[in-house]
PDB file of C-alpha atoms and ligand atoms in Angstrom:
ATOM      1  CA  MET K1237      38.038  32.871   3.809  1.00  0.00           C
ATOM      2  CA  LYS K1238      41.154  32.194   2.501  1.00  0.00           C
ATOM      3  CA  LEU K1239      44.712  30.833   4.647  1.00  0.00           C
ATOM      4  CA  VAL K1240      47.683  32.777   3.952  1.00  0.00           C
ATOM      5  CA  TYR K1241      49.921  33.832   6.394  1.00  0.00           C
ATOM      6  CA  THR K1242      50.341  30.933  10.186  1.00  0.00           C
ATOM      7  CA  HIS K1243      53.819  30.851  11.918  1.00  0.00           C
ATOM      8  CA  GLN K1244      53.765  29.787  15.375  1.00  0.00           C
ATOM      9  CA  SER K1245      54.501  33.100  16.669  1.00  0.00           C
ATOM     10  CA  LEU K1246      51.673  35.551  17.062  1.00  0.00           C
ATOM     11  CA  ILE K1247      53.732  38.846  16.797  1.00  0.00           C
ATOM     12  CA  MET K1248      54.516  37.518  12.919  1.00  0.00           C
ATOM     13  CA  VAL K1249      51.394  37.312  12.364  1.00  0.00           C
ATOM     14  CA  ALA K1250      50.076  40.229  13.674  1.00  0.00           C
ATOM     15  CA  GLN K1251      53.182  42.253  12.328  1.00  0.00           C
ATOM     16  CA  ALA K1252      51.467  40.427   8.247  1.00  0.00           C
ATOM     17  CA  LYS K1253      48.491  41.547   9.810  1.00  0.00           C
ATOM     18  CA  SER K1254      49.685  44.994   9.930  1.00  0.00           C
ATOM     19  CA  SER K1255      51.152  44.460   6.485  1.00  0.00           C
ATOM     20  CA  LEU K1256      47.510  43.847   4.552  1.00  0.00           C
ATOM     21  CA  ASP K1257      45.477  45.918   7.217  1.00  0.00           C
ATOM     22  CA  GLN K1258      48.388  49.206   4.818  1.00  0.00           C
ATOM     23  CA  LEU K1259      46.523  47.981   2.732  1.00  0.00           C
ATOM     24  CA  SER K1260      43.644  47.170   2.534  1.00  0.00           C
ATOM     25  CA  ILE K1261      43.088  44.177   2.480  1.00  0.00           C
ATOM     26  CA  ARG K1262      40.787  42.914   4.976  1.00  0.00           C
ATOM     27  CA  CYS K1263      41.965  40.178   7.250  1.00  0.00           C
ATOM     28  CA  VAL K1264      41.304  38.305  10.835  1.00  0.00           C
ATOM     29  CA  ILE K1265      43.281  36.548  12.759  1.00  0.00           C
ATOM     30  CA  HIS K1266      42.407  33.115  13.521  1.00  0.00           C
ATOM     31  CA  ASN K1267      43.857  31.175  17.556  1.00  0.00           C
ATOM     32  CA  GLU K1268      45.385  34.458  18.116  1.00  0.00           C
ATOM     33  CA  TYR K1269      44.869  33.590  21.984  1.00  0.00           C
ATOM     34  CA  ALA K1270      45.983  29.577  21.343  1.00  0.00           C
ATOM     35  CA  SER K1271      49.726  29.038  22.089  1.00  0.00           C
ATOM     36  CA  GLY K1272      49.658  30.949  25.704  1.00  0.00           C
ATOM     37  CA  ALA K1273      52.435  33.094  26.644  1.00  0.00           C
ATOM     38  CA  MET K1274      54.546  35.489  23.299  1.00  0.00           C
ATOM     39  CA  GLY K1275      57.425  33.216  22.627  1.00  0.00           C
ATOM     40  CA  GLU K1276      56.425  30.237  24.413  1.00  0.00           C
ATOM     41  CA  LEU K1277      57.190  27.506  21.148  1.00  0.00           C
ATOM     42  CA  ALA K1278      53.233  26.436  20.314  1.00  0.00           C
ATOM     43  CA  PRO K1279      52.336  22.229  17.936  1.00  0.00           C
ATOM     44  CA  ILE K1280      52.115  23.525  14.925  1.00  0.00           C
ATOM     45  CA  ASP K1281      47.974  22.530  15.181  1.00  0.00           C
ATOM     46  CA  ILE K1282      47.670  25.647  17.417  1.00  0.00           C
ATOM     47  CA  TRP K1283      49.984  28.678  16.154  1.00  0.00           C
ATOM     48  CA  PRO K1284      47.840  31.557  15.537  1.00  0.00           C
ATOM     49  CA  GLU K1285      46.467  32.147  11.624  1.00  0.00           C
ATOM     50  CA  LEU K1286      46.329  34.595   9.070  1.00  0.00           C
ATOM     51  CA  PHE K1287      42.983  34.517   6.737  1.00  0.00           C
ATOM     52  CA  VAL K1288      42.275  36.693   4.897  1.00  0.00           C
ATOM     53  CA  LEU K1289      38.179  37.606   4.272  1.00  0.00           C
ATOM     54  CA  HIS K1290      37.814  37.874   0.615  1.00  0.00           C
ATOM     55  CA  ASP K1291      39.230  34.617  -1.942  1.00  0.00           C
ATOM     56  CA  ARG K1292      40.175  37.181  -4.881  1.00  0.00           C
ATOM     57  CA  ASP K1293      42.405  39.183  -2.183  1.00  0.00           C
ATOM     58  CA  GLU K1294      44.091  35.814  -1.634  1.00  0.00           C
ATOM     59  CA  GLU K1295      46.924  35.786  -4.208  1.00  0.00           C
ATOM     60  CA  ARG K1296      47.320  39.922  -3.238  1.00  0.00           C
ATOM     61  CA  ALA K1297      48.122  39.334   0.137  1.00  0.00           C
ATOM     62  CA  ARG K1298      50.743  36.488  -1.279  1.00  0.00           C
ATOM     63  CA  ILE K1299      52.356  38.320  -2.688  1.00  0.00           C
ATOM     64  CA  ALA K1300      52.629  41.028   0.001  1.00  0.00           C
ATOM     65  CA  LEU K1301      53.573  38.618   3.080  1.00  0.00           C
ATOM     66  CA  SER K1302      56.312  37.638   0.995  1.00  0.00           C
ATOM     67  CA  TYR K1303      58.346  40.616   1.159  1.00  0.00           C
ATOM     68  CA  VAL K1304      57.483  40.158   4.946  1.00  0.00           C
ATOM     69  CA  SER K1305      58.971  37.374   5.583  1.00  0.00           C
ATOM     70  CA  ALA K1306      61.885  38.302   3.369  1.00  0.00           C
ATOM     71  CA  ASP K1307      62.397  40.769   5.576  1.00  0.00           C
ATOM     72  CA  SER K1308      62.120  39.155   8.788  1.00  0.00           C
ATOM     73  CA  ALA K1309      61.415  35.402   9.101  1.00  0.00           C
ATOM     74  CA  ALA K1310      64.095  34.227   7.319  1.00  0.00           C
ATOM     75  CA  PRO K1311      65.354  31.092   8.604  1.00  0.00           C
ATOM     76  CA  GLU K1312      67.290  31.081  11.950  1.00  0.00           C
ATOM     77  CA  TRP K1313      70.409  28.674  11.065  1.00  0.00           C
ATOM     78  CA  SER K1314      72.361  26.419  13.332  1.00  0.00           C
ATOM     79  CA  CYS K1315      75.798  26.999  14.387  1.00  0.00           C
ATOM     80  CA  LYS K1316      78.134  24.022  13.032  1.00  0.00           C
ATOM     81  CA  ALA K1317      80.425  24.169  15.762  1.00  0.00           C
ATOM     82  CA  CYS K1318      78.152  23.856  18.912  1.00  0.00           C
ATOM     83  CA  SER K1319      74.460  24.170  17.777  1.00  0.00           C
ATOM     84  CA  SER K1320      73.246  26.940  18.507  1.00  0.00           C
ATOM     85  CA  LEU K1321      69.941  28.155  16.858  1.00  0.00           C
ATOM     86  CA  ASN K1322      70.792  31.929  15.551  1.00  0.00           C
ATOM     87  CA  PRO K1323      68.550  34.279  14.478  1.00  0.00           C
ATOM     88  CA  ALA K1324      69.063  35.082  10.405  1.00  0.00           C
ATOM     89  CA  THR K1325      69.548  38.153  10.755  1.00  0.00           C
ATOM     90  CA  PHE K1326      73.231  37.018  13.376  1.00  0.00           C
ATOM     91  CA  ASP K1327      76.581  36.764  11.311  1.00  0.00           C
ATOM     92  CA  THR K1328      78.091  34.981  14.139  1.00  0.00           C
ATOM     93  CA  CYS K1329      77.156  32.510  16.908  1.00  0.00           C
ATOM     94  CA  TRP K1330      75.541  33.961  19.860  1.00  0.00           C
ATOM     95  CA  HIS K1331      77.704  31.618  21.961  1.00  0.00           C
ATOM     96  CA  CYS K1332      80.518  30.059  20.824  1.00  0.00           C
ATOM     97  CA  ALA K1333      81.051  33.240  18.020  1.00  0.00           C
ATOM     98  CA  ALA K1334      82.116  31.379  15.141  1.00  0.00           C
ATOM     99  CA  ASP K1335      81.011  32.308  11.973  1.00  0.00           C
ATOM    100  CA  GLN K1336      77.827  31.386   9.886  1.00  0.00           C
ATOM    101  CA  CYS K1337      79.467  30.209   7.368  1.00  0.00           C
ATOM    102  CA  LEU K1338      82.013  28.015   8.310  1.00  0.00           C
ATOM    103  CA  PRO K1339      82.557  25.303   7.067  1.00  0.00           C
ATOM    104  CA  ALA K1340      81.030  21.672   8.030  1.00  0.00           C
TER     105      ALA K1340
HETATM  106 ZN1   ZN T1207      78.360  28.140  17.777  1.00  0.00          ZN
END
């Protein structure tokens, strides 16, 4: 088995698994229930982890998942005006409406 993906959110890991399922890559989630309630932050050592069952699928899985993470796991950005964390999909700060590209 090879670890191909991990994320603090089980939702993200489950999404990654369904992408691999679509490609008929056999995979399992570990630590599925370790992080408590959905959305709750967990220490990194108990993040849900996605493993492929067959080592030979590792590369194919990583390529497939690089598309998934480009779509939906872009890094959050922190507002230069008020330091709030914003999802990558927001162009302006949810808190103070400052532009993401505000000069520092
Ligand atoms: Zn802000």
